[in-house]
XYZ file of C-alpha atoms in Angstrom:
183
model
C 0.000 0.000 0.000
C 0.827 3.637 -0.298
C 1.890 5.697 2.673
C 1.981 9.276 1.394
C 4.365 11.218 3.577
C 3.043 14.707 2.800
C -0.747 14.153 2.614
C -1.415 16.205 5.726
C 0.053 19.325 4.068
C -2.592 19.295 1.276
C -0.282 20.749 -1.339
C -2.887 20.602 -4.095
C -5.137 22.949 -2.155
C -2.599 25.147 -0.348
C 0.525 25.464 -2.468
C 0.304 28.505 -4.746
C 2.876 27.011 -7.111
C 0.742 23.965 -7.953
C -1.415 25.756 -10.580
C 1.744 27.060 -12.284
C 3.247 23.574 -12.287
C -0.027 22.131 -13.596
C -0.063 24.734 -16.393
C 3.459 23.753 -17.404
C 2.485 20.079 -17.366
C -0.629 20.879 -19.443
C 1.408 22.909 -21.934
C 4.009 20.130 -22.222
C 1.254 17.575 -22.810
C -0.277 19.924 -25.413
C 3.034 20.218 -27.282
C 3.457 16.442 -27.170
C -0.119 15.858 -28.283
C -0.981 13.861 -25.164
C -4.627 14.744 -24.770
C -5.358 12.583 -21.737
C -2.550 14.213 -19.759
C -3.885 17.632 -20.727
C -7.296 16.701 -19.395
C -5.668 15.462 -16.183
C -4.077 18.847 -15.419
C -6.620 21.286 -16.815
C -8.701 21.793 -13.674
C -5.696 22.559 -11.477
C -4.020 24.668 -14.180
C -7.121 26.849 -14.525
C -6.544 28.133 -10.998
C -3.727 30.194 -12.516
C -5.939 32.951 -13.910
C -3.028 34.578 -15.760
C -2.877 31.581 -18.118
C -6.605 30.956 -18.506
C -6.869 32.302 -22.079
C -3.998 30.057 -23.194
C -5.497 27.039 -21.460
C -8.864 27.561 -23.141
C -7.117 27.980 -26.501
C -5.109 24.761 -26.091
C -8.165 22.823 -24.978
C -10.249 24.110 -27.898
C -7.554 23.076 -30.372
C -7.523 19.585 -28.862
C -11.324 19.408 -28.943
C -11.273 20.305 -32.628
C -8.735 17.547 -33.328
C -10.917 15.121 -31.349
C -13.943 16.237 -33.401
C -15.720 17.156 -30.143
C -17.667 19.971 -31.759
C -19.879 20.775 -28.780
C -16.902 21.249 -26.450
C -14.977 23.116 -29.153
C -17.725 25.686 -29.636
C -18.227 25.998 -25.872
C -14.489 26.625 -25.419
C -14.462 29.285 -28.131
C -17.433 31.028 -26.507
C -15.769 30.801 -23.109
C -12.498 32.158 -24.480
C -14.266 35.049 -26.184
C -16.110 35.867 -22.963
C -12.807 35.828 -21.051
C -11.051 38.052 -23.569
C -13.044 39.537 -26.467
C -9.937 41.115 -27.995
C -7.921 37.874 -28.019
C -7.221 37.085 -31.703
C -7.908 33.343 -31.428
C -11.524 32.914 -30.354
C -13.603 35.379 -32.389
C -12.491 34.442 -35.924
C -12.730 30.719 -35.287
C -16.224 30.937 -33.894
C -17.397 33.088 -36.814
C -15.729 30.642 -39.235
C -17.427 27.730 -37.502
C -20.870 29.350 -37.778
C -20.333 30.189 -41.438
C -18.973 26.720 -42.283
C -22.071 25.142 -40.725
C -24.352 27.630 -42.538
C -25.481 29.077 -39.200
C -25.489 32.608 -40.568
C -28.050 33.865 -38.048
C -25.840 32.670 -35.196
C -22.835 34.336 -36.822
C -24.725 37.610 -37.187
C -25.863 37.580 -33.557
C -22.351 36.741 -32.365
C -20.788 39.500 -34.470
C -23.351 42.026 -33.222
C -22.647 41.007 -29.623
C -18.925 41.369 -30.249
C -19.455 44.861 -31.666
C -21.493 45.727 -28.574
C -18.387 45.015 -26.484
C -16.098 47.105 -28.737
C -17.623 49.054 -31.612
C -14.256 50.166 -33.005
C -12.518 46.786 -33.086
C -11.199 46.342 -36.634
C -11.694 42.570 -36.640
C -15.315 42.850 -35.463
C -16.079 45.592 -38.003
C -14.551 43.585 -40.833
C -16.589 40.533 -39.830
C -19.742 42.667 -39.802
C -18.848 44.139 -43.188
C -18.382 40.663 -44.660
C -21.578 39.412 -43.021
C -23.567 42.282 -44.530
C -21.940 41.730 -47.924
C -22.892 38.053 -47.862
C -26.483 38.975 -46.906
C -26.594 41.492 -49.801
C -27.199 44.410 -47.413
C -25.032 46.619 -49.573
C -25.840 50.041 -48.131
C -25.200 48.897 -44.549
C -22.050 47.137 -45.709
C -20.778 50.388 -47.238
C -21.511 52.253 -43.990
C -19.613 49.725 -41.871
C -16.759 49.467 -44.366
C -16.423 53.249 -44.497
C -16.234 53.336 -40.690
C -13.653 50.550 -40.806
C -11.516 52.441 -43.325
C -11.686 55.586 -41.171
C -10.096 53.552 -38.374
C -7.610 51.665 -40.573
C -7.203 52.904 -44.149
C -4.503 50.368 -44.996
C -6.678 47.270 -44.762
C -6.936 45.659 -48.210
C -9.777 43.348 -47.131
C -11.997 46.346 -46.406
C -11.297 47.796 -49.851
C -12.100 44.394 -51.330
C -15.480 44.343 -49.553
C -16.223 47.865 -50.766
C -15.282 46.933 -54.322
C -17.449 43.809 -54.162
C -20.408 45.891 -53.009
C -20.101 48.176 -56.028
C -19.511 45.223 -58.351
C -22.543 43.334 -57.016
C -24.699 46.450 -57.242
C -23.628 46.871 -60.871
C -24.526 43.237 -61.592
C -27.954 43.708 -60.000
C -28.494 46.855 -62.020
C -27.468 45.036 -65.188
C -30.018 42.278 -64.493
C -32.884 44.717 -63.991
C -32.248 46.974 -66.965
C -32.675 46.224 -70.620
C -29.542 44.891 -72.208
C -29.109 47.554 -74.817
C -25.781 49.126 -75.493
C -27.110 52.575 -74.856
C -28.406 51.703 -71.365
C -25.182 49.990 -70.367
């Protein structure tokens, strides 16, 4: 049998270094691709609040590899809630919604993100693209103009603006007579 010498000290509960050590063990397991070891250390590692965003990111990547979609989406939502400006969570959740043709969910998520930070370039670009895909061209131009006022060196925003004008021209061409004079 086991006779643990230090059980009475309750290191797991009392030692402030244990969460840091657990985070390092989790990160090592992540780098080695040892998912079960990651799961073993995640609860203790999450006590280190300074590393929580990283932990959620690592776990979501593992969940995606495991094809555990429900946990993956939950982790992305949790990560976004922890840190809306973190570059990992927002784009992946929007991509997930769009890949699954859950455009309404994507729109709601993007709108909620903009409610947290209405001048975030990534959120504005996502909204611009969402409006472009929904053929809301006037609103798309408004958002894209606002985006370009914040960052005028973003080629993606210019692309969205150009696509709006191109799509509007195509719509106009469909509705008018196809005579040379009218074109």
